[in-house]
DNA sequence: GTCTATAGGACGATAGAC
DNA sequence: GTCTATCGTCCTATAGAC
């Protein structure tokens, strides 16, 4: 590893710093509230550098949307490879997600801002929806053997919903959501699958 | 009911319109992105009217925070009064929350924006946390008889988390979260409570 | 109480030096 | 590729007419 960075390495480093700073500021201030000046400043640069890497504030935001915000549950694959439906895996899964709630705060706040931003932009909402397929499928594969006949995709959606909702509540009030609840509630849900009769899929048409 | 409004009635109506318009614009554009001009315009007034009712944009936002955004789960009391742990109640609860996901969109988006806004303002975060006590307690009372020894407060937190997470996913992708899933996943969770051994409360100290 | 007009400031984006 | 300086725009908030 050379002491001095090559031109392209320096450029890549600048870009990376800008993206990290942008993630922070967008999360804290929202899209409209974030100023390109502050983003550049936090990255240790000025607007000039920012505009040489990105066409503008919008493109910077969308680049972040595409490149940087992998969903927390993307990493579920790491845990899936060891899954046995046993206590160890439950605990690992729960601990991992409690950690997400406490430490990946910029990422999850930024995800919220993407959602709000996308809600008024249909084409972005589609891309956001597509983003959830992979983690949902990963969780579905993980739990399929323990679904007791219920649709693994729906079980996965419920599990992801459960964790997203717990993460959200824990960010508001840590005391209300002890870390063990991530594990416990997953256990409750999985135990209930076996005890619940399987119903016909989608007996009602999608309303409206 | 008189045909012409009294002065104070007209004033109250203006205030209400301004608050409704503000809720929409804040939800769509975020706090910083919302302009007082657009809020006033959507309310059918001008900035002058707005500033005669509110000290400024910040106060308008905080007033909304205090007065208008009752959490969806506040209404859980209506259902709680009829709860028997039976299929009818499950279905009503699920249907109600699927409706929230589909129709109360401004409210839930605004809640998201409040959360992001509050995350960098500790005193607001405390008030937001306090906001969740009542619905959590209402759900806890609702499910207490069916908790099988588990802490009803924690069960309530899990249930609320589950629905918040499902609502969020449904707003991104309706097809992924059929309305019945609200009912089904609640059934799974409740059924699992009875089958899961009760663990000692909080065996681990709160980390960090 | 509500409107119109405007002051004062912040921001996104660009131009030109290095 | 990055910086400094600046232009034009949009926004919050206020002042004064009605």
GROMACS .gro file of C-alpha atoms (C1' of nucleotides) in nm:
model
  452
    1UNK     CA    1   0.000   0.000   0.000
    2UNK     CA    2   0.164   0.325  -0.117
    3UNK     CA    3   0.175   0.620   0.122
    4UNK     CA    4   0.038   0.861  -0.133
    5UNK     CA    5  -0.290   0.798  -0.306
    6UNK     CA    6  -0.311   0.791  -0.683
    7UNK     CA    7  -0.532   1.046  -0.852
    8UNK     CA    8  -0.813   0.798  -0.899
    9UNK     CA    9  -0.784   0.672  -0.541
   10UNK     CA   10  -0.811   1.026  -0.409
   11UNK     CA   11  -1.113   1.086  -0.628
   12UNK     CA   12  -1.281   0.770  -0.508
   13UNK     CA   13  -1.211   0.867  -0.148
   14UNK     CA   14  -1.365   1.209  -0.199
   15UNK     CA   15  -1.672   1.055  -0.353
   16UNK     CA   16  -1.708   0.813  -0.066
   17UNK     CA   17  -1.674   1.089   0.193
   18UNK     CA   18  -1.934   1.297   0.014
   19UNK     CA   19  -2.178   1.007   0.009
   20UNK     CA   20  -2.128   0.932   0.379
   21UNK     CA   21  -2.171   1.295   0.473
   22UNK     CA   22  -2.478   1.318   0.251
   23UNK     CA   23  -2.631   1.014   0.420
   24UNK     CA   24  -2.590   1.179   0.760
   25UNK     CA   25  -2.724   1.518   0.661
   26UNK     CA   26  -3.018   1.382   0.461
   27UNK     CA   27  -3.109   1.161   0.755
   28UNK     CA   28  -3.088   1.445   1.005
   29UNK     CA   29  -3.246   1.723   0.803
   30UNK     CA   30  -3.451   1.548   0.539
   31UNK     CA   31  -3.400   1.594   0.167
   32UNK     CA   32  -3.513   1.955   0.143
   33UNK     CA   33  -3.351   2.057   0.471
   34UNK     CA   34  -3.009   1.927   0.379
   35UNK     CA   35  -2.784   2.187   0.220
   36UNK     CA   36  -2.515   2.091  -0.028
   37UNK     CA   37  -2.281   2.328   0.154
   38UNK     CA   38  -2.316   2.140   0.481
   39UNK     CA   39  -2.278   1.805   0.309
   40UNK     CA   40  -1.956   1.919   0.143
   41UNK     CA   41  -1.831   2.071   0.468
   42UNK     CA   42  -1.890   1.753   0.668
   43UNK     CA   43  -1.709   1.559   0.400
   44UNK     CA   44  -1.413   1.793   0.444
   45UNK     CA   45  -1.462   1.954   0.102
   46UNK     CA   46  -1.652   2.236  -0.065
   47UNK     CA   47  -1.943   2.252  -0.305
   48UNK     CA   48  -1.703   2.255  -0.599
   49UNK     CA   49  -1.591   1.900  -0.522
   50UNK     CA   50  -1.950   1.792  -0.475
   51UNK     CA   51  -2.060   1.924  -0.813
   52UNK     CA   52  -1.765   1.763  -0.987
   53UNK     CA   53  -1.890   1.425  -0.864
   54UNK     CA   54  -2.265   1.469  -0.884
   55UNK     CA   55  -2.494   1.664  -1.114
   56UNK     CA   56  -2.677   1.815  -0.818
   57UNK     CA   57  -2.854   1.755  -0.491
   58UNK     CA   58  -3.119   1.535  -0.649
   59UNK     CA   59  -2.869   1.309  -0.819
   60UNK     CA   60  -2.668   1.284  -0.499
   61UNK     CA   61  -2.978   1.169  -0.315
   62UNK     CA   62  -3.068   0.916  -0.582
   63UNK     CA   63  -2.713   0.785  -0.594
   64UNK     CA   64  -2.735   0.726  -0.222
   65UNK     CA   65  -3.065   0.551  -0.283
   66UNK     CA   66  -2.902   0.319  -0.537
   67UNK     CA   67  -2.560   0.255  -0.391
   68UNK     CA   68  -2.548   0.299  -0.022
   69UNK     CA   69  -2.866   0.202   0.148
   70UNK     CA   70  -2.867  -0.169   0.163
   71UNK     CA   71  -3.150  -0.275   0.382
   72UNK     CA   72  -3.064  -0.414   0.726
   73UNK     CA   73  -3.236  -0.737   0.632
   74UNK     CA   74  -3.009  -0.785   0.332
   75UNK     CA   75  -2.768  -0.929   0.582
   76UNK     CA   76  -3.014  -1.192   0.685
   77UNK     CA   77  -2.828  -1.424   0.450
   78UNK     CA   78  -2.539  -1.447   0.693
   79UNK     CA   79  -2.770  -1.578   0.956
   80UNK     CA   80  -2.972  -1.791   0.715
   81UNK     CA   81  -2.669  -2.003   0.636
   82UNK     CA   82  -2.661  -2.125   0.996
   83UNK     CA   83  -3.033  -2.148   1.060
   84UNK     CA   84  -3.153  -2.464   1.234
   85UNK     CA   85  -3.470  -2.324   1.385
   86UNK     CA   86  -3.300  -2.363   1.718
   87UNK     CA   87  -3.243  -2.132   2.012
   88UNK     CA   88  -2.899  -2.024   1.897
   89UNK     CA   89  -3.030  -1.890   1.568
   90UNK     CA   90  -3.325  -1.718   1.729
   91UNK     CA   91  -3.091  -1.543   1.969
   92UNK     CA   92  -2.845  -1.445   1.696
   93UNK     CA   93  -3.123  -1.305   1.478
   94UNK     CA   94  -3.271  -1.108   1.767
   95UNK     CA   95  -2.937  -0.973   1.882
   96UNK     CA   96  -2.848  -0.870   1.530
   97UNK     CA   97  -3.167  -0.671   1.492
   98UNK     CA   98  -3.142  -0.508   1.831
   99UNK     CA   99  -2.799  -0.397   1.716
  100UNK     CA  100  -2.948  -0.255   1.398
  101UNK     CA  101  -3.193  -0.051   1.602
  102UNK     CA  102  -2.918   0.092   1.820
  103UNK     CA  103  -2.628   0.143   1.584
  104UNK     CA  104  -2.740   0.167   1.222
  105UNK     CA  105  -2.935   0.481   1.294
  106UNK     CA  106  -2.831   0.684   0.992
  107UNK     CA  107  -2.918   0.401   0.761
  108UNK     CA  108  -3.264   0.340   0.902
  109UNK     CA  109  -3.349   0.709   0.923
  110UNK     CA  110  -3.235   0.755   0.566
  111UNK     CA  111  -3.458   0.464   0.462
  112UNK     CA  112  -3.751   0.650   0.618
  113UNK     CA  113  -3.665   0.962   0.424
  114UNK     CA  114  -3.639   0.764   0.100
  115UNK     CA  115  -3.984   0.626   0.168
  116UNK     CA  116  -4.136   0.968   0.224
  117UNK     CA  117  -3.957   1.101  -0.083
  118UNK     CA  118  -4.073   0.807  -0.294
  119UNK     CA  119  -4.436   0.822  -0.184
  120UNK     CA  120  -4.499   1.113  -0.421
  121UNK     CA  121  -4.287   0.966  -0.703
  122UNK     CA  122  -4.442   0.644  -0.836
  123UNK     CA  123  -4.141   0.526  -1.036
  124UNK     CA  124  -3.921   0.553  -0.727
  125UNK     CA  125  -4.179   0.371  -0.519
  126UNK     CA  126  -4.159   0.081  -0.763
  127UNK     CA  127  -3.783   0.069  -0.725
  128UNK     CA  128  -3.822   0.080  -0.349
  129UNK     CA  129  -4.072  -0.206  -0.363
  130UNK     CA  130  -3.830  -0.410  -0.573
  131UNK     CA  131  -3.566  -0.350  -0.308
  132UNK     CA  132  -3.769  -0.555  -0.062
  133UNK     CA  133  -3.802  -0.866  -0.275
  134UNK     CA  134  -3.459  -1.007  -0.197
  135UNK     CA  135  -3.469  -0.974   0.183
  136UNK     CA  136  -3.826  -1.105   0.187
  137UNK     CA  137  -3.723  -1.407  -0.020
  138UNK     CA  138  -3.420  -1.465   0.202
  139UNK     CA  139  -3.634  -1.468   0.515
  140UNK     CA  140  -3.891  -1.686   0.339
  141UNK     CA  141  -3.626  -1.946   0.256
  142UNK     CA  142  -3.505  -1.924   0.613
  143UNK     CA  143  -3.839  -1.997   0.771
  144UNK     CA  144  -4.001  -2.214   0.503
  145UNK     CA  145  -3.935  -2.541   0.691
  146UNK     CA  146  -4.108  -2.402   1.000
  147UNK     CA  147  -4.417  -2.249   0.846
  148UNK     CA  148  -4.651  -2.540   0.907
  149UNK     CA  149  -4.819  -2.502   0.570
  150UNK     CA  150  -4.856  -2.124   0.574
  151UNK     CA  151  -4.716  -1.926   0.281
  152UNK     CA  152  -4.349  -1.860   0.363
  153UNK     CA  153  -4.360  -1.532   0.174
  154UNK     CA  154  -4.636  -1.403   0.399
  155UNK     CA  155  -4.464  -1.532   0.710
  156UNK     CA  156  -4.150  -1.351   0.597
  157UNK     CA  157  -4.344  -1.031   0.544
  158UNK     CA  158  -4.486  -1.057   0.894
  159UNK     CA  159  -4.141  -1.119   1.044
  160UNK     CA  160  -3.989  -0.826   0.861
  161UNK     CA  161  -4.282  -0.609   0.965
  162UNK     CA  162  -4.239  -0.717   1.324
  163UNK     CA  163  -3.874  -0.618   1.325
  164UNK     CA  164  -3.921  -0.293   1.138
  165UNK     CA  165  -4.191  -0.197   1.386
  166UNK     CA  166  -3.980  -0.291   1.686
  167UNK     CA  167  -3.678  -0.105   1.553
  168UNK     CA  168  -3.895   0.202   1.503
  169UNK     CA  169  -4.035   0.188   1.855
  170UNK     CA  170  -3.694   0.128   2.006
  171UNK     CA  171  -3.556   0.437   1.837
  172UNK     CA  172  -3.830   0.638   2.003
  173UNK     CA  173  -3.810   0.471   2.343
  174UNK     CA  174  -3.539   0.223   2.431
  175UNK     CA  175  -3.697   0.131   2.762
  176UNK     CA  176  -4.017   0.018   2.593
  177UNK     CA  177  -3.841  -0.231   2.365
  178UNK     CA  178  -3.585  -0.444   2.549
  179UNK     CA  179  -3.340  -0.621   2.319
  180UNK     CA  180  -3.475  -0.962   2.419
  181UNK     CA  181  -3.813  -0.871   2.274
  182UNK     CA  182  -3.670  -0.909   1.924
  183UNK     CA  183  -3.596  -1.271   2.003
  184UNK     CA  184  -3.903  -1.339   2.214
  185UNK     CA  185  -4.157  -1.203   1.968
  186UNK     CA  186  -4.000  -1.399   1.684
  187UNK     CA  187  -4.032  -1.710   1.898
  188UNK     CA  188  -4.399  -1.633   1.963
  189UNK     CA  189  -4.473  -1.587   1.597
  190UNK     CA  190  -4.297  -1.905   1.489
  191UNK     CA  191  -4.457  -2.113   1.764
  192UNK     CA  192  -4.800  -1.987   1.662
  193UNK     CA  193  -4.759  -2.095   1.299
  194UNK     CA  194  -4.783  -2.461   1.390
  195UNK     CA  195  -5.092  -2.406   1.601
  196UNK     CA  196  -5.289  -2.201   1.350
  197UNK     CA  197  -5.506  -2.363   1.082
  198UNK     CA  198  -5.397  -2.291   0.725
  199UNK     CA  199  -5.651  -2.077   0.543
  200UNK     CA  200  -5.717  -2.056   0.171
  201UNK     CA  201  -5.487  -1.798   0.013
  202UNK     CA  202  -5.646  -1.462  -0.063
  203UNK     CA  203  -6.014  -1.548  -0.032
  204UNK     CA  204  -6.100  -1.181  -0.083
  205UNK     CA  205  -6.015  -0.971  -0.388
  206UNK     CA  206  -5.776  -0.682  -0.329
  207UNK     CA  207  -6.000  -0.390  -0.230
  208UNK     CA  208  -6.025  -0.062  -0.416
  209UNK     CA  209  -7.734   2.604   1.255
  210UNK     CA  210  -7.712   2.960   1.117
  211UNK     CA  211  -7.629   3.013   0.750
  212UNK     CA  212  -7.357   3.267   0.822
  213UNK     CA  213  -7.070   3.180   1.049
  214UNK     CA  214  -6.994   3.395   1.349
  215UNK     CA  215  -6.656   3.561   1.364
  216UNK     CA  216  -6.513   3.300   1.600
  217UNK     CA  217  -6.654   3.015   1.393
  218UNK     CA  218  -6.494   3.154   1.080
  219UNK     CA  219  -6.166   3.188   1.262
  220UNK     CA  220  -6.182   2.833   1.390
  221UNK     CA  221  -6.259   2.710   1.040
  222UNK     CA  222  -5.959   2.892   0.897
  223UNK     CA  223  -5.736   2.747   1.163
  224UNK     CA  224  -5.863   2.397   1.093
  225UNK     CA  225  -5.810   2.437   0.719
  226UNK     CA  226  -5.458   2.563   0.776
  227UNK     CA  227  -5.378   2.265   0.997
  228UNK     CA  228  -5.519   2.016   0.747
  229UNK     CA  229  -5.328   2.174   0.461
  230UNK     CA  230  -5.014   2.183   0.673
  231UNK     CA  231  -5.049   1.813   0.751
  232UNK     CA  232  -5.066   1.734   0.380
  233UNK     CA  233  -4.776   1.950   0.275
  234UNK     CA  234  -4.549   1.848   0.562
  235UNK     CA  235  -4.622   1.484   0.483
  236UNK     CA  236  -4.550   1.527   0.112
  237UNK     CA  237  -4.250   1.757   0.129
  238UNK     CA  238  -4.107   1.709   0.474
  239UNK     CA  239  -4.068   1.988   0.727
  240UNK     CA  240  -3.800   2.184   0.547
  241UNK     CA  241  -3.948   2.127   0.203
  242UNK     CA  242  -4.290   2.256   0.295
  243UNK     CA  243  -4.341   2.625   0.225
  244UNK     CA  244  -4.580   2.835   0.428
  245UNK     CA  245  -4.704   2.988   0.103
  246UNK     CA  246  -4.814   2.652  -0.031
  247UNK     CA  247  -4.975   2.556   0.299
  248UNK     CA  248  -5.174   2.877   0.304
  249UNK     CA  249  -5.266   2.838  -0.064
  250UNK     CA  250  -5.395   2.483  -0.017
  251UNK     CA  251  -5.598   2.602   0.279
  252UNK     CA  252  -5.753   2.864   0.052
  253UNK     CA  253  -5.581   3.155   0.228
  254UNK     CA  254  -5.258   3.350   0.220
  255UNK     CA  255  -4.956   3.371   0.447
  256UNK     CA  256  -5.113   3.660   0.634
  257UNK     CA  257  -5.389   3.436   0.768
  258UNK     CA  258  -5.136   3.173   0.858
  259UNK     CA  259  -4.922   3.411   1.060
  260UNK     CA  260  -5.223   3.548   1.243
  261UNK     CA  261  -5.291   3.196   1.373
  262UNK     CA  262  -4.940   3.064   1.426
  263UNK     CA  263  -4.613   3.225   1.526
  264UNK     CA  264  -4.433   3.060   1.236
  265UNK     CA  265  -4.361   2.742   1.049
  266UNK     CA  266  -4.204   2.574   1.348
  267UNK     CA  267  -4.497   2.644   1.576
  268UNK     CA  268  -4.737   2.527   1.309
  269UNK     CA  269  -4.551   2.198   1.287
  270UNK     CA  270  -4.546   2.156   1.665
  271UNK     CA  271  -4.914   2.241   1.693
  272UNK     CA  272  -4.983   1.967   1.443
  273UNK     CA  273  -4.768   1.739   1.652
  274UNK     CA  274  -4.973   1.817   1.961
  275UNK     CA  275  -5.325   1.843   1.829
  276UNK     CA  276  -5.377   1.658   1.512
  277UNK     CA  277  -5.173   1.348   1.492
  278UNK     CA  278  -5.343   1.099   1.711
  279UNK     CA  279  -5.184   0.767   1.653
  280UNK     CA  280  -5.386   0.509   1.462
  281UNK     CA  281  -5.369   0.282   1.759
  282UNK     CA  282  -5.535   0.539   1.983
  283UNK     CA  283  -5.856   0.406   1.838
  284UNK     CA  284  -5.780   0.062   1.961
  285UNK     CA  285  -6.007   0.140   2.254
  286UNK     CA  286  -6.312   0.110   2.032
  287UNK     CA  287  -6.216  -0.241   1.947
  288UNK     CA  288  -6.095  -0.322   2.296
  289UNK     CA  289  -6.442  -0.271   2.438
  290UNK     CA  290  -6.570  -0.561   2.229
  291UNK     CA  291  -6.272  -0.789   2.253
  292UNK     CA  292  -6.342  -1.153   2.334
  293UNK     CA  293  -6.028  -1.303   2.185
  294UNK     CA  294  -6.250  -1.455   1.923
  295UNK     CA  295  -6.244  -1.461   1.544
  296UNK     CA  296  -6.477  -1.165   1.507
  297UNK     CA  297  -6.248  -0.937   1.702
  298UNK     CA  298  -5.941  -1.059   1.522
  299UNK     CA  299  -6.102  -0.984   1.190
  300UNK     CA  300  -6.223  -0.640   1.298
  301UNK     CA  301  -5.881  -0.549   1.430
  302UNK     CA  302  -5.709  -0.666   1.114
  303UNK     CA  303  -5.954  -0.495   0.883
  304UNK     CA  304  -5.925  -0.173   1.076
  305UNK     CA  305  -5.548  -0.168   1.042
  306UNK     CA  306  -5.551  -0.259   0.675
  307UNK     CA  307  -5.778   0.043   0.635
  308UNK     CA  308  -5.528   0.259   0.820
  309UNK     CA  309  -5.255   0.149   0.581
  310UNK     CA  310  -5.464   0.236   0.277
  311UNK     CA  311  -5.653   0.549   0.376
  312UNK     CA  312  -5.482   0.731   0.661
  313UNK     CA  313  -5.178   0.798   0.449
  314UNK     CA  314  -5.123   1.161   0.541
  315UNK     CA  315  -5.139   1.079   0.908
  316UNK     CA  316  -4.891   0.793   0.895
  317UNK     CA  317  -4.649   0.979   0.669
  318UNK     CA  318  -4.666   1.278   0.898
  319UNK     CA  319  -4.589   1.052   1.194
  320UNK     CA  320  -4.276   0.943   1.010
  321UNK     CA  321  -4.172   1.302   0.957
  322UNK     CA  322  -4.232   1.380   1.324
  323UNK     CA  323  -4.007   1.092   1.415
  324UNK     CA  324  -3.726   1.209   1.189
  325UNK     CA  325  -3.767   1.563   1.315
  326UNK     CA  326  -3.767   1.449   1.678
  327UNK     CA  327  -3.463   1.223   1.645
  328UNK     CA  328  -3.233   1.526   1.661
  329UNK     CA  329  -3.439   1.700   1.933
  330UNK     CA  330  -3.429   1.503   2.259
  331UNK     CA  331  -3.712   1.688   2.436
  332UNK     CA  332  -3.943   1.618   2.143
  333UNK     CA  333  -3.838   1.255   2.136
  334UNK     CA  334  -3.949   1.226   2.498
  335UNK     CA  335  -4.287   1.369   2.412
  336UNK     CA  336  -4.312   1.130   2.120
  337UNK     CA  337  -4.226   0.839   2.348
  338UNK     CA  338  -4.495   0.949   2.595
  339UNK     CA  339  -4.743   0.948   2.306
  340UNK     CA  340  -4.704   0.573   2.277
  341UNK     CA  341  -4.785   0.487   2.638
  342UNK     CA  342  -5.161   0.509   2.604
  343UNK     CA  343  -5.201   0.293   2.291
  344UNK     CA  344  -4.953   0.043   2.429
  345UNK     CA  345  -5.148   0.023   2.755
  346UNK     CA  346  -5.476  -0.010   2.566
  347UNK     CA  347  -5.344  -0.301   2.363
  348UNK     CA  348  -5.192  -0.454   2.676
  349UNK     CA  349  -5.530  -0.450   2.853
  350UNK     CA  350  -5.683  -0.596   2.541
  351UNK     CA  351  -5.452  -0.893   2.521
  352UNK     CA  352  -5.368  -0.946   2.888
  353UNK     CA  353  -5.610  -1.239   2.931
  354UNK     CA  354  -5.450  -1.416   2.634
  355UNK     CA  355  -5.082  -1.367   2.714
  356UNK     CA  356  -5.023  -1.701   2.883
  357UNK     CA  357  -4.803  -1.548   3.152
  358UNK     CA  358  -4.597  -1.326   2.926
  359UNK     CA  359  -4.576  -0.955   3.009
  360UNK     CA  360  -4.878  -0.792   2.840
  361UNK     CA  361  -4.682  -0.468   2.788
  362UNK     CA  362  -4.422  -0.654   2.585
  363UNK     CA  363  -4.685  -0.845   2.392
  364UNK     CA  364  -4.856  -0.514   2.316
  365UNK     CA  365  -4.528  -0.366   2.194
  366UNK     CA  366  -4.477  -0.662   1.965
  367UNK     CA  367  -4.831  -0.634   1.827
  368UNK     CA  368  -4.795  -0.263   1.763
  369UNK     CA  369  -4.458  -0.324   1.602
  370UNK     CA  370  -4.606  -0.592   1.382
  371UNK     CA  371  -4.880  -0.360   1.256
  372UNK     CA  372  -4.655  -0.059   1.212
  373UNK     CA  373  -4.419  -0.275   1.009
  374UNK     CA  374  -4.698  -0.419   0.797
  375UNK     CA  375  -4.850  -0.077   0.734
  376UNK     CA  376  -4.512   0.050   0.623
  377UNK     CA  377  -4.456  -0.238   0.385
  378UNK     CA  378  -4.807  -0.210   0.244
  379UNK     CA  379  -4.754   0.156   0.164
  380UNK     CA  380  -4.450   0.055  -0.042
  381UNK     CA  381  -4.603  -0.249  -0.205
  382UNK     CA  382  -4.971  -0.338  -0.171
  383UNK     CA  383  -4.932  -0.670  -0.342
  384UNK     CA  384  -4.679  -0.790  -0.088
  385UNK     CA  385  -4.907  -0.730   0.211
  386UNK     CA  386  -5.260  -0.862   0.154
  387UNK     CA  387  -5.516  -0.721   0.397
  388UNK     CA  388  -5.573  -1.061   0.551
  389UNK     CA  389  -5.212  -1.071   0.666
  390UNK     CA  390  -5.296  -0.816   0.935
  391UNK     CA  391  -5.542  -1.062   1.083
  392UNK     CA  392  -5.343  -1.376   1.013
  393UNK     CA  393  -5.016  -1.258   1.165
  394UNK     CA  394  -5.196  -1.137   1.476
  395UNK     CA  395  -5.349  -1.484   1.506
  396UNK     CA  396  -5.005  -1.644   1.472
  397UNK     CA  397  -4.856  -1.424   1.740
  398UNK     CA  398  -5.139  -1.481   1.987
  399UNK     CA  399  -5.143  -1.855   1.929
  400UNK     CA  400  -4.770  -1.873   1.990
  401UNK     CA  401  -4.793  -1.703   2.329
  402UNK     CA  402  -4.957  -2.004   2.485
  403UNK     CA  403  -4.699  -2.239   2.341
  404UNK     CA  404  -4.391  -2.048   2.445
  405UNK     CA  405  -4.233  -2.090   2.788
  406UNK     CA  406  -4.230  -1.778   3.000
  407UNK     CA  407  -3.878  -1.647   3.054
  408UNK     CA  408  -3.749  -1.439   3.341
  409UNK     CA  409  -3.803  -1.070   3.271
  410UNK     CA  410  -3.497  -0.877   3.155
  411UNK     CA  411  -3.222  -1.124   3.245
  412UNK     CA  412  -2.967  -0.894   3.078
  413UNK     CA  413  -2.888  -0.536   3.175
  414UNK     CA  414  -2.969  -0.274   2.911
  415UNK     CA  415  -2.650  -0.249   2.699
  416UNK     CA  416  -2.446   0.069   2.647
  417DG     C1'  417  -5.858   3.862   1.079
  418DT     C1'  418  -5.689   3.855   0.637
  419DC     C1'  419  -5.455   4.044   0.235
  420DT     C1'  420  -5.056   4.247  -0.048
  421DA     C1'  421  -4.597   4.381  -0.078
  422DT     C1'  422  -4.146   4.349   0.053
  423DA     C1'  423  -3.735   4.311   0.339
  424DG     C1'  424  -3.368   4.003   0.456
  425DG     C1'  425  -3.149   3.580   0.429
  426DA     C1'  426  -3.038   3.107   0.262
  427DC     C1'  427  -2.982   2.799  -0.082
  428DG     C1'  428  -2.871   2.545  -0.543
  429DA     C1'  429  -2.609   2.589  -0.910
  430DT     C1'  430  -2.241   2.793  -1.219
  431DA     C1'  431  -1.804   3.033  -1.374
  432DG     C1'  432  -1.341   3.086  -1.363
  433DA     C1'  433  -0.883   3.054  -1.114
  434DC     C1'  434  -0.545   2.720  -0.992
  435DG     C1'  435  -1.044   1.779  -0.942
  436DT     C1'  436  -1.117   2.114  -0.623
  437DC     C1'  437  -1.180   2.589  -0.452
  438DT     C1'  438  -1.369   3.073  -0.424
  439DA     C1'  439  -1.693   3.399  -0.559
  440DT     C1'  440  -2.125   3.512  -0.730
  441DC     C1'  441  -2.584   3.500  -0.965
  442DG     C1'  442  -3.056   3.421  -0.945
  443DT     C1'  443  -3.425   3.207  -0.701
  444DC     C1'  444  -3.710   3.090  -0.337
  445DC     C1'  445  -3.839   3.120   0.130
  446DT     C1'  446  -3.969   3.294   0.613
  447DA     C1'  447  -4.132   3.653   0.842
  448DT     C1'  448  -4.298   4.135   0.893
  449DA     C1'  449  -4.533   4.593   0.789
  450DG     C1'  450  -4.912   4.829   0.666
  451DA     C1'  451  -5.370   4.869   0.408
  452DC     C1'  452  -5.845   4.730   0.454
   0.00000   0.00000   0.00000
